[in-house]
Structure formats: C-alpha cells, structure tokens
Amino acid sequence: MSSISKTKASTNNTTTSISLGTTNTLEDPTKTKMASTASFLALTTLFALLSSQAIASDPSPLQDFCVADKDSHVLVNGFVCKDPKDVKADDFFLAANLDKPRDTSTSKAGSNVTLINVMRIPGLNTLGISLARIDYAPLGENPPHTHPRATEILTVLEGTLYVGFVTSNPNNTLFTKMLNKGDVFVFPEGLIHFQFNPCPDKPAVAIAALSSQNPSAITIANAVFGSKPSISDDVLAKAFQVEKKTVDWLQAQFWADNHN
C-alpha cells in the first residue's frame, strides 16, 4: 500500500493541507526541459502559420513610402525605392480622367478596363492597393478571369450588373448576384469571376479596388485558347471533352484584351 505524506503549513492561524502524491519518484529535469522546448517550438510554428495567413498578397511597407524607381536595373519583388530626397507629389498623382466614359466599341467582350496600378502611379509601390474603372456596353461583359494576387471589391456607379465567382475544386460552387447602382460585391483572391451587363440598351460603369499594387489578370478564354504558342489541341480536346476541330476553331479566334 502506498503512503501519502501530508504537510501542514500554518500562517496567520490558517492551516493548509498539501498532498504530495503516491510516489516518491521525481521527474527527470532533462525530459521536462525537452518537453517544454518541443511545446514552445510547436506553438511558435503554429503561430507563424496562422500569422502568414493574415498577411496580404503584397508585403507590408517598412517605411512611409517606397516610390518605384522604374529606371533601376536591380530586380526585386516589386520595384526598388526611389531616393526619398527625389520624391515629388506627382509620384502619388495621376490625371486619370476616371470621370469620363471609355470606348467599349472596339472590345469583342463589350467592356473596357482602365487599371490604375503601380505602373501608372509609382507611389503605389509596396502599398498593396490599386484601382480600376470598368465600362460595359449594353450586353457587354468583363469575361471570366482571375486576379492571382488580389481580392477585388466592386462598386456599381451606373446601370445594372450580373456578377459572380466560382469556388475552387472540388465543389466549384457558383455565387451570383444582380447589382444595381450603389451596390458592392467582393471577389475573393484568385477565384474565377465575371461581370455582365444584362441591359440591351443601357451601358454600365463600375469602380473596383484591388488588394495589390499589381493584381494582374488572367482571362480564362484568352489564356486557354489564345496562348502563345498554342496549347496542343489534343490536350484541350481531352480537357473540355470536345472534338479537336472545335478547339482548332476556338484557337483561330482573335482573343483581344479588354484591359488598358
């Protein structure tokens, strides 16, 4: 039978009983230290993983600004900073005339995207944001595309838009909404999305903000059927489960970009 030792401590006339357990074996301090170290490393790794998920596509700036030096030949992720002594107000300014309608008549998709990114405003470098005005002809669309580096939030300024995005494999769930003037919709980063003007006689206009200084755009049809050089029609016929002559016809079309 194991014995239980009891220690009584009396302080200010208060007696406390402390049970020490049923064994006299002491834990190895080396093992305790190793377990503590392993736990700390596990928690640190978990924290790092969780923190990485909270970081936006573009890295956070480490100074007030880093105006892009487009004349530098140094290759970095983004642009090298211009010397702050050479920075001017115009580095953060662009007379973009975004209040004026854009021409949609030359676009086969019936839309015109005017993107304001770091290539247009050097002061956007490292700030993780850009802007676009999108004009839609009657029955025009901004065809299915993705922004590999940005989430997009879109506001309708004029007209009506039918918008949507599709989730990743395996569900490929479609989320859609009909937007009217003043409505706002969000397209998560990297997901295929689109906007379509369903009105046959009225144009539409929207403004989009994107969470990258250079969000890029991959228009699905252009990338698949308009790549240079062309993807093998054997590959695409198998992927889309159609005859090769259908793929050949699609690849023969003129896949124009609606971004300016």
PDB file of C-alpha atoms in Angstrom:
ATOM      1  CA  MET A   1       0.000   0.000   0.000  1.00  0.00           C
ATOM      2  CA  SER A   2       1.419   3.415  -0.906  1.00  0.00           C
ATOM      3  CA  SER A   3       1.744   6.035   1.742  1.00  0.00           C
ATOM      4  CA  ILE A   4       0.551   9.586   1.421  1.00  0.00           C
ATOM      5  CA  SER A   5       2.570  12.216   3.205  1.00  0.00           C
ATOM      6  CA  LYS A   6       0.918  15.376   4.322  1.00  0.00           C
ATOM      7  CA  THR A   7       2.475  18.723   5.096  1.00  0.00           C
ATOM      8  CA  LYS A   8       0.719  21.293   7.143  1.00  0.00           C
ATOM      9  CA  ALA A   9       1.625  24.939   6.975  1.00  0.00           C
ATOM     10  CA  SER A  10       0.195  27.421   9.379  1.00  0.00           C
ATOM     11  CA  THR A  11       0.096  31.103   8.502  1.00  0.00           C
ATOM     12  CA  ASN A  12      -1.981  33.682  10.360  1.00  0.00           C
ATOM     13  CA  ASN A  13      -3.785  30.839  12.143  1.00  0.00           C
ATOM     14  CA  THR A  14      -4.760  29.279   8.797  1.00  0.00           C
ATOM     15  CA  THR A  15      -3.847  25.639   8.211  1.00  0.00           C
ATOM     16  CA  THR A  16      -3.398  24.290   4.653  1.00  0.00           C
ATOM     17  CA  SER A  17      -3.145  20.577   3.844  1.00  0.00           C
ATOM     18  CA  ILE A  18      -0.969  19.652   0.828  1.00  0.00           C
ATOM     19  CA  SER A  19      -0.984  16.145  -0.705  1.00  0.00           C
ATOM     20  CA  LEU A  20       2.297  15.208  -2.352  1.00  0.00           C
ATOM     21  CA  GLY A  21       1.058  12.122  -4.257  1.00  0.00           C
ATOM     22  CA  THR A  22       1.503   8.408  -4.022  1.00  0.00           C
ATOM     23  CA  THR A  23       5.061   8.079  -5.361  1.00  0.00           C
ATOM     24  CA  ASN A  24       8.468   9.322  -4.403  1.00  0.00           C
ATOM     25  CA  THR A  25       9.835   9.275  -7.999  1.00  0.00           C
ATOM     26  CA  LEU A  26      10.922  12.758  -9.204  1.00  0.00           C
ATOM     27  CA  GLU A  27      10.533  13.742 -12.886  1.00  0.00           C
ATOM     28  CA  ASP A  28      13.764  13.928 -14.878  1.00  0.00           C
ATOM     29  CA  PRO A  29      14.535  17.694 -15.326  1.00  0.00           C
ATOM     30  CA  THR A  30      16.180  16.990 -18.696  1.00  0.00           C
ATOM     31  CA  LYS A  31      12.985  15.399 -20.046  1.00  0.00           C
ATOM     32  CA  THR A  32      10.931  18.259 -18.638  1.00  0.00           C
ATOM     33  CA  LYS A  33      13.147  20.795 -20.404  1.00  0.00           C
ATOM     34  CA  MET A  34      12.947  18.874 -23.692  1.00  0.00           C
ATOM     35  CA  ALA A  35       9.156  18.646 -23.489  1.00  0.00           C
ATOM     36  CA  SER A  36       8.956  22.356 -22.728  1.00  0.00           C
ATOM     37  CA  THR A  37      11.205  23.168 -25.700  1.00  0.00           C
ATOM     38  CA  ALA A  38       9.145  20.938 -28.034  1.00  0.00           C
ATOM     39  CA  SER A  39       5.924  22.604 -26.904  1.00  0.00           C
ATOM     40  CA  PHE A  40       7.429  26.045 -27.456  1.00  0.00           C
ATOM     41  CA  LEU A  41       8.573  25.119 -30.968  1.00  0.00           C
ATOM     42  CA  ALA A  42       5.160  23.661 -31.805  1.00  0.00           C
ATOM     43  CA  LEU A  43       3.379  26.793 -30.604  1.00  0.00           C
ATOM     44  CA  THR A  44       5.849  29.026 -32.468  1.00  0.00           C
ATOM     45  CA  THR A  45       5.318  27.066 -35.700  1.00  0.00           C
ATOM     46  CA  LEU A  46       1.530  27.250 -35.311  1.00  0.00           C
ATOM     47  CA  PHE A  47       1.694  30.992 -34.659  1.00  0.00           C
ATOM     48  CA  ALA A  48       3.881  31.522 -37.739  1.00  0.00           C
ATOM     49  CA  LEU A  49       1.460  29.559 -39.912  1.00  0.00           C
ATOM     50  CA  LEU A  50      -1.539  31.476 -38.607  1.00  0.00           C
ATOM     51  CA  SER A  51       0.242  34.805 -38.984  1.00  0.00           C
ATOM     52  CA  SER A  52       1.202  34.038 -42.589  1.00  0.00           C
ATOM     53  CA  GLN A  53      -2.462  33.619 -43.431  1.00  0.00           C
ATOM     54  CA  ALA A  54      -3.168  37.149 -42.203  1.00  0.00           C
ATOM     55  CA  ILE A  55      -0.556  38.773 -44.452  1.00  0.00           C
ATOM     56  CA  ALA A  56      -1.929  40.407 -47.605  1.00  0.00           C
ATOM     57  CA  SER A  57      -0.685  39.486 -51.077  1.00  0.00           C
ATOM     58  CA  ASP A  58       1.784  42.358 -51.111  1.00  0.00           C
ATOM     59  CA  PRO A  59       4.331  42.710 -48.279  1.00  0.00           C
ATOM     60  CA  SER A  60       3.690  45.470 -45.767  1.00  0.00           C
ATOM     61  CA  PRO A  61       5.828  48.612 -46.150  1.00  0.00           C
ATOM     62  CA  LEU A  62       8.655  49.188 -43.688  1.00  0.00           C
ATOM     63  CA  GLN A  63       8.734  52.951 -44.185  1.00  0.00           C
ATOM     64  CA  ASP A  64       6.270  55.742 -45.001  1.00  0.00           C
ATOM     65  CA  PHE A  65       6.546  55.065 -48.726  1.00  0.00           C
ATOM     66  CA  CYS A  66       8.715  53.392 -51.326  1.00  0.00           C
ATOM     67  CA  VAL A  67       8.122  55.196 -54.616  1.00  0.00           C
ATOM     68  CA  ALA A  68       9.022  52.890 -57.501  1.00  0.00           C
ATOM     69  CA  ASP A  69      12.286  53.665 -59.256  1.00  0.00           C
ATOM     70  CA  LYS A  70      11.447  52.353 -62.710  1.00  0.00           C
ATOM     71  CA  ASP A  71      14.876  53.317 -64.050  1.00  0.00           C
ATOM     72  CA  SER A  72      16.690  50.941 -61.718  1.00  0.00           C
ATOM     73  CA  HIS A  73      18.119  47.747 -63.214  1.00  0.00           C
ATOM     74  CA  VAL A  74      18.011  45.941 -59.863  1.00  0.00           C
ATOM     75  CA  LEU A  75      15.489  43.101 -59.891  1.00  0.00           C
ATOM     76  CA  VAL A  76      13.352  42.775 -56.757  1.00  0.00           C
ATOM     77  CA  ASN A  77       9.827  41.615 -55.927  1.00  0.00           C
ATOM     78  CA  GLY A  78       8.143  44.865 -56.947  1.00  0.00           C
ATOM     79  CA  PHE A  79      10.310  47.906 -57.559  1.00  0.00           C
ATOM     80  CA  VAL A  80      13.378  49.418 -55.957  1.00  0.00           C
ATOM     81  CA  CYS A  81      12.657  52.525 -53.867  1.00  0.00           C
ATOM     82  CA  LYS A  82      13.457  55.905 -55.283  1.00  0.00           C
ATOM     83  CA  ASP A  83      15.677  58.068 -53.062  1.00  0.00           C
ATOM     84  CA  PRO A  84      13.229  59.893 -50.723  1.00  0.00           C
ATOM     85  CA  LYS A  85      15.032  63.157 -51.487  1.00  0.00           C
ATOM     86  CA  ASP A  86      13.918  62.811 -55.123  1.00  0.00           C
ATOM     87  CA  VAL A  87      10.265  62.015 -54.379  1.00  0.00           C
ATOM     88  CA  LYS A  88       7.667  64.543 -55.521  1.00  0.00           C
ATOM     89  CA  ALA A  89       3.916  64.912 -55.129  1.00  0.00           C
ATOM     90  CA  ASP A  90       3.464  63.830 -58.754  1.00  0.00           C
ATOM     91  CA  ASP A  91       4.772  60.386 -57.794  1.00  0.00           C
ATOM     92  CA  PHE A  92       1.439  59.890 -55.996  1.00  0.00           C
ATOM     93  CA  PHE A  93      -0.761  61.573 -58.607  1.00  0.00           C
ATOM     94  CA  LEU A  94      -2.313  60.724 -61.972  1.00  0.00           C
ATOM     95  CA  ALA A  95      -4.725  62.803 -64.049  1.00  0.00           C
ATOM     96  CA  ALA A  96      -6.625  59.621 -64.932  1.00  0.00           C
ATOM     97  CA  ASN A  97      -9.912  61.215 -66.078  1.00  0.00           C
ATOM     98  CA  LEU A  98     -11.830  58.369 -64.465  1.00  0.00           C
ATOM     99  CA  ASP A  99     -14.960  60.523 -64.576  1.00  0.00           C
ATOM    100  CA  LYS A 100     -15.069  60.178 -68.366  1.00  0.00           C
ATOM    101  CA  PRO A 101     -16.651  57.200 -70.210  1.00  0.00           C
ATOM    102  CA  ARG A 102     -14.326  54.790 -72.008  1.00  0.00           C
ATOM    103  CA  ASP A 103     -14.781  53.403 -75.522  1.00  0.00           C
ATOM    104  CA  THR A 104     -16.209  49.878 -75.487  1.00  0.00           C
ATOM    105  CA  SER A 105     -16.934  49.622 -79.218  1.00  0.00           C
ATOM    106  CA  THR A 106     -13.575  48.042 -80.105  1.00  0.00           C
ATOM    107  CA  SER A 107     -13.820  45.288 -77.482  1.00  0.00           C
ATOM    108  CA  LYS A 108     -15.281  41.952 -78.568  1.00  0.00           C
ATOM    109  CA  ALA A 109     -16.367  41.450 -74.962  1.00  0.00           C
ATOM    110  CA  GLY A 110     -18.062  44.852 -74.888  1.00  0.00           C
ATOM    111  CA  SER A 111     -16.059  46.209 -71.949  1.00  0.00           C
ATOM    112  CA  ASN A 112     -13.110  48.442 -71.211  1.00  0.00           C
ATOM    113  CA  VAL A 113     -11.000  48.120 -68.043  1.00  0.00           C
ATOM    114  CA  THR A 114      -8.883  51.133 -67.092  1.00  0.00           C
ATOM    115  CA  LEU A 115      -6.411  49.898 -64.473  1.00  0.00           C
ATOM    116  CA  ILE A 116      -4.541  52.304 -62.209  1.00  0.00           C
ATOM    117  CA  ASN A 117      -1.669  50.313 -60.714  1.00  0.00           C
ATOM    118  CA  VAL A 118       1.967  50.850 -59.767  1.00  0.00           C
ATOM    119  CA  MET A 119       2.886  51.131 -63.438  1.00  0.00           C
ATOM    120  CA  ARG A 120       0.714  54.257 -63.620  1.00  0.00           C
ATOM    121  CA  ILE A 121       1.362  55.695 -60.134  1.00  0.00           C
ATOM    122  CA  PRO A 122       4.882  54.915 -58.797  1.00  0.00           C
ATOM    123  CA  GLY A 123       3.829  55.885 -55.278  1.00  0.00           C
ATOM    124  CA  LEU A 124       1.693  52.723 -55.067  1.00  0.00           C
ATOM    125  CA  ASN A 125       4.831  50.598 -54.740  1.00  0.00           C
ATOM    126  CA  THR A 126       4.616  48.435 -51.549  1.00  0.00           C
ATOM    127  CA  LEU A 127       1.217  49.880 -50.585  1.00  0.00           C
ATOM    128  CA  GLY A 128      -0.787  46.841 -51.706  1.00  0.00           C
ATOM    129  CA  ILE A 129      -3.643  48.585 -53.492  1.00  0.00           C
ATOM    130  CA  SER A 130      -4.787  49.547 -56.988  1.00  0.00           C
ATOM    131  CA  LEU A 131      -7.928  50.771 -58.733  1.00  0.00           C
ATOM    132  CA  ALA A 132      -9.865  50.171 -61.936  1.00  0.00           C
ATOM    133  CA  ARG A 133     -12.739  51.794 -63.782  1.00  0.00           C
ATOM    134  CA  ILE A 134     -14.760  49.300 -65.829  1.00  0.00           C
ATOM    135  CA  ASP A 135     -17.113  50.393 -68.622  1.00  0.00           C
ATOM    136  CA  TYR A 136     -19.670  47.935 -70.012  1.00  0.00           C
ATOM    137  CA  ALA A 137     -21.525  48.317 -73.294  1.00  0.00           C
ATOM    138  CA  PRO A 138     -25.157  47.156 -73.392  1.00  0.00           C
ATOM    139  CA  LEU A 139     -24.928  43.345 -73.085  1.00  0.00           C
ATOM    140  CA  GLY A 140     -21.188  43.738 -72.575  1.00  0.00           C
ATOM    141  CA  GLU A 141     -19.169  41.766 -70.062  1.00  0.00           C
ATOM    142  CA  ASN A 142     -15.875  41.565 -68.279  1.00  0.00           C
ATOM    143  CA  PRO A 143     -15.342  37.877 -69.131  1.00  0.00           C
ATOM    144  CA  PRO A 144     -14.390  35.176 -66.613  1.00  0.00           C
ATOM    145  CA  HIS A 145     -10.941  35.938 -65.239  1.00  0.00           C
ATOM    146  CA  THR A 146      -8.836  35.799 -62.079  1.00  0.00           C
ATOM    147  CA  HIS A 147      -6.522  38.131 -60.192  1.00  0.00           C
ATOM    148  CA  PRO A 148      -3.744  35.866 -58.886  1.00  0.00           C
ATOM    149  CA  ARG A 149      -2.517  38.447 -56.392  1.00  0.00           C
ATOM    150  CA  ALA A 150      -5.596  40.366 -55.262  1.00  0.00           C
ATOM    151  CA  THR A 151      -9.044  40.380 -53.750  1.00  0.00           C
ATOM    152  CA  GLU A 152     -11.406  42.736 -55.584  1.00  0.00           C
ATOM    153  CA  ILE A 153     -14.233  44.855 -54.207  1.00  0.00           C
ATOM    154  CA  LEU A 154     -16.502  46.322 -56.890  1.00  0.00           C
ATOM    155  CA  THR A 155     -19.000  49.191 -56.696  1.00  0.00           C
ATOM    156  CA  VAL A 156     -21.609  49.868 -59.404  1.00  0.00           C
ATOM    157  CA  LEU A 157     -21.729  53.550 -60.344  1.00  0.00           C
ATOM    158  CA  GLU A 158     -24.246  53.362 -63.171  1.00  0.00           C
ATOM    159  CA  GLY A 159     -26.526  50.675 -64.578  1.00  0.00           C
ATOM    160  CA  THR A 160     -27.014  47.053 -63.580  1.00  0.00           C
ATOM    161  CA  LEU A 161     -24.529  44.186 -63.436  1.00  0.00           C
ATOM    162  CA  TYR A 162     -24.941  40.438 -63.074  1.00  0.00           C
ATOM    163  CA  VAL A 163     -21.785  39.291 -61.252  1.00  0.00           C
ATOM    164  CA  GLY A 164     -20.431  36.081 -59.816  1.00  0.00           C
ATOM    165  CA  PHE A 165     -17.476  33.933 -58.846  1.00  0.00           C
ATOM    166  CA  VAL A 166     -16.737  30.206 -58.705  1.00  0.00           C
ATOM    167  CA  THR A 167     -15.024  28.451 -55.809  1.00  0.00           C
ATOM    168  CA  SER A 168     -12.082  26.086 -56.222  1.00  0.00           C
ATOM    169  CA  ASN A 169     -12.160  22.322 -56.744  1.00  0.00           C
ATOM    170  CA  PRO A 170     -13.842  20.037 -55.949  1.00  0.00           C
ATOM    171  CA  ASN A 171     -17.113  21.907 -55.322  1.00  0.00           C
ATOM    172  CA  ASN A 172     -16.837  24.684 -57.953  1.00  0.00           C
ATOM    173  CA  THR A 173     -19.772  26.471 -56.328  1.00  0.00           C
ATOM    174  CA  LEU A 174     -21.141  29.466 -58.229  1.00  0.00           C
ATOM    175  CA  PHE A 175     -22.099  32.581 -56.237  1.00  0.00           C
ATOM    176  CA  THR A 176     -24.016  35.225 -58.217  1.00  0.00           C
ATOM    177  CA  LYS A 177     -25.837  38.479 -57.558  1.00  0.00           C
ATOM    178  CA  MET A 178     -27.660  41.139 -59.551  1.00  0.00           C
ATOM    179  CA  LEU A 179     -26.169  44.522 -58.642  1.00  0.00           C
ATOM    180  CA  ASN A 180     -27.738  47.937 -59.071  1.00  0.00           C
ATOM    181  CA  LYS A 181     -26.315  51.438 -58.724  1.00  0.00           C
ATOM    182  CA  GLY A 182     -24.550  51.812 -55.388  1.00  0.00           C
ATOM    183  CA  ASP A 183     -24.278  48.080 -54.688  1.00  0.00           C
ATOM    184  CA  VAL A 184     -20.986  46.472 -53.672  1.00  0.00           C
ATOM    185  CA  PHE A 185     -19.675  42.930 -54.268  1.00  0.00           C
ATOM    186  CA  VAL A 186     -16.444  41.155 -53.285  1.00  0.00           C
ATOM    187  CA  PHE A 187     -14.464  38.693 -55.419  1.00  0.00           C
ATOM    188  CA  PRO A 188     -12.025  36.631 -53.284  1.00  0.00           C
ATOM    189  CA  GLU A 189      -8.395  36.494 -54.331  1.00  0.00           C
ATOM    190  CA  GLY A 190      -7.537  34.061 -57.108  1.00  0.00           C
ATOM    191  CA  LEU A 191     -11.094  32.871 -57.832  1.00  0.00           C
ATOM    192  CA  ILE A 192     -12.611  32.994 -61.321  1.00  0.00           C
ATOM    193  CA  HIS A 193     -15.173  35.790 -61.532  1.00  0.00           C
ATOM    194  CA  PHE A 194     -17.088  37.895 -64.075  1.00  0.00           C
ATOM    195  CA  GLN A 195     -19.418  40.856 -64.583  1.00  0.00           C
ATOM    196  CA  PHE A 196     -22.147  41.086 -67.226  1.00  0.00           C
ATOM    197  CA  ASN A 197     -24.410  43.980 -68.202  1.00  0.00           C
ATOM    198  CA  PRO A 198     -27.840  42.394 -68.853  1.00  0.00           C
ATOM    199  CA  CYS A 199     -29.413  45.593 -70.187  1.00  0.00           C
ATOM    200  CA  PRO A 200     -29.748  45.647 -74.007  1.00  0.00           C
ATOM    201  CA  ASP A 201     -29.997  49.430 -74.224  1.00  0.00           C
ATOM    202  CA  LYS A 202     -28.057  50.926 -71.281  1.00  0.00           C
ATOM    203  CA  PRO A 203     -24.333  50.925 -70.514  1.00  0.00           C
ATOM    204  CA  ALA A 204     -22.956  50.304 -67.025  1.00  0.00           C
ATOM    205  CA  VAL A 205     -19.981  51.610 -65.070  1.00  0.00           C
ATOM    206  CA  ALA A 206     -18.191  50.221 -62.016  1.00  0.00           C
ATOM    207  CA  ILE A 207     -15.162  51.066 -59.890  1.00  0.00           C
ATOM    208  CA  ALA A 208     -13.065  48.258 -58.438  1.00  0.00           C
ATOM    209  CA  ALA A 209     -10.406  48.363 -55.721  1.00  0.00           C
ATOM    210  CA  LEU A 210      -7.828  45.553 -55.618  1.00  0.00           C
ATOM    211  CA  SER A 211      -5.545  44.485 -52.778  1.00  0.00           C
ATOM    212  CA  SER A 212      -2.285  44.577 -54.736  1.00  0.00           C
ATOM    213  CA  GLN A 213      -0.167  47.224 -56.391  1.00  0.00           C
ATOM    214  CA  ASN A 214      -0.064  44.907 -59.399  1.00  0.00           C
ATOM    215  CA  PRO A 215      -3.002  42.463 -59.230  1.00  0.00           C
ATOM    216  CA  SER A 216      -2.610  41.131 -62.786  1.00  0.00           C
ATOM    217  CA  ALA A 217      -5.488  39.488 -64.647  1.00  0.00           C
ATOM    218  CA  ILE A 218      -5.772  36.114 -66.336  1.00  0.00           C
ATOM    219  CA  THR A 219      -8.740  35.997 -68.708  1.00  0.00           C
ATOM    220  CA  ILE A 220      -9.608  32.318 -68.881  1.00  0.00           C
ATOM    221  CA  ALA A 221     -10.571  32.055 -72.566  1.00  0.00           C
ATOM    222  CA  ASN A 222      -7.587  34.161 -73.650  1.00  0.00           C
ATOM    223  CA  ALA A 223      -5.135  32.095 -71.628  1.00  0.00           C
ATOM    224  CA  VAL A 224      -6.501  28.712 -72.700  1.00  0.00           C
ATOM    225  CA  PHE A 225      -7.265  29.344 -76.368  1.00  0.00           C
ATOM    226  CA  GLY A 226      -5.042  32.325 -77.117  1.00  0.00           C
ATOM    227  CA  SER A 227      -1.742  31.253 -75.551  1.00  0.00           C
ATOM    228  CA  LYS A 228       1.492  31.737 -77.497  1.00  0.00           C
ATOM    229  CA  PRO A 229       2.474  29.156 -78.574  1.00  0.00           C
ATOM    230  CA  SER A 230      -0.861  27.361 -78.631  1.00  0.00           C
ATOM    231  CA  ILE A 231      -1.669  24.580 -76.198  1.00  0.00           C
ATOM    232  CA  SER A 232      -1.953  21.249 -78.022  1.00  0.00           C
ATOM    233  CA  ASP A 233      -5.465  20.665 -79.335  1.00  0.00           C
ATOM    234  CA  ASP A 234      -5.141  17.071 -78.093  1.00  0.00           C
ATOM    235  CA  VAL A 235      -4.745  18.424 -74.562  1.00  0.00           C
ATOM    236  CA  LEU A 236      -7.651  20.884 -74.817  1.00  0.00           C
ATOM    237  CA  ALA A 237      -9.966  18.427 -76.597  1.00  0.00           C
ATOM    238  CA  LYS A 238      -9.426  15.983 -73.749  1.00  0.00           C
ATOM    239  CA  ALA A 239      -9.797  18.661 -71.068  1.00  0.00           C
ATOM    240  CA  PHE A 240     -13.017  20.137 -72.474  1.00  0.00           C
ATOM    241  CA  GLN A 241     -14.337  16.817 -73.832  1.00  0.00           C
ATOM    242  CA  VAL A 242     -14.948  18.209 -77.319  1.00  0.00           C
ATOM    243  CA  GLU A 243     -13.681  17.382 -80.788  1.00  0.00           C
ATOM    244  CA  LYS A 244     -10.313  18.736 -81.861  1.00  0.00           C
ATOM    245  CA  LYS A 245     -11.891  20.734 -84.682  1.00  0.00           C
ATOM    246  CA  THR A 246     -13.846  22.712 -82.073  1.00  0.00           C
ATOM    247  CA  VAL A 247     -10.622  23.506 -80.250  1.00  0.00           C
ATOM    248  CA  ASP A 248      -8.927  24.467 -83.519  1.00  0.00           C
ATOM    249  CA  TRP A 249     -11.796  26.856 -84.310  1.00  0.00           C
ATOM    250  CA  LEU A 250     -11.577  28.464 -80.866  1.00  0.00           C
ATOM    251  CA  GLN A 251      -7.812  28.860 -81.140  1.00  0.00           C
ATOM    252  CA  ALA A 252      -8.240  30.566 -84.515  1.00  0.00           C
ATOM    253  CA  GLN A 253     -10.307  33.370 -82.964  1.00  0.00           C
ATOM    254  CA  PHE A 254      -8.831  36.747 -82.106  1.00  0.00           C
ATOM    255  CA  TRP A 255      -8.605  36.876 -78.298  1.00  0.00           C
ATOM    256  CA  ALA A 256      -8.342  40.578 -77.531  1.00  0.00           C
ATOM    257  CA  ASP A 257      -7.521  42.016 -74.121  1.00  0.00           C
ATOM    258  CA  ASN A 258     -10.054  44.472 -72.669  1.00  0.00           C
ATOM    259  CA  HIS A 259      -7.535  45.978 -70.222  1.00  0.00           C
ATOM    260  CA  ASN A 260      -5.987  49.397 -70.858  1.00  0.00           C
TER     261      ASN A 260
END
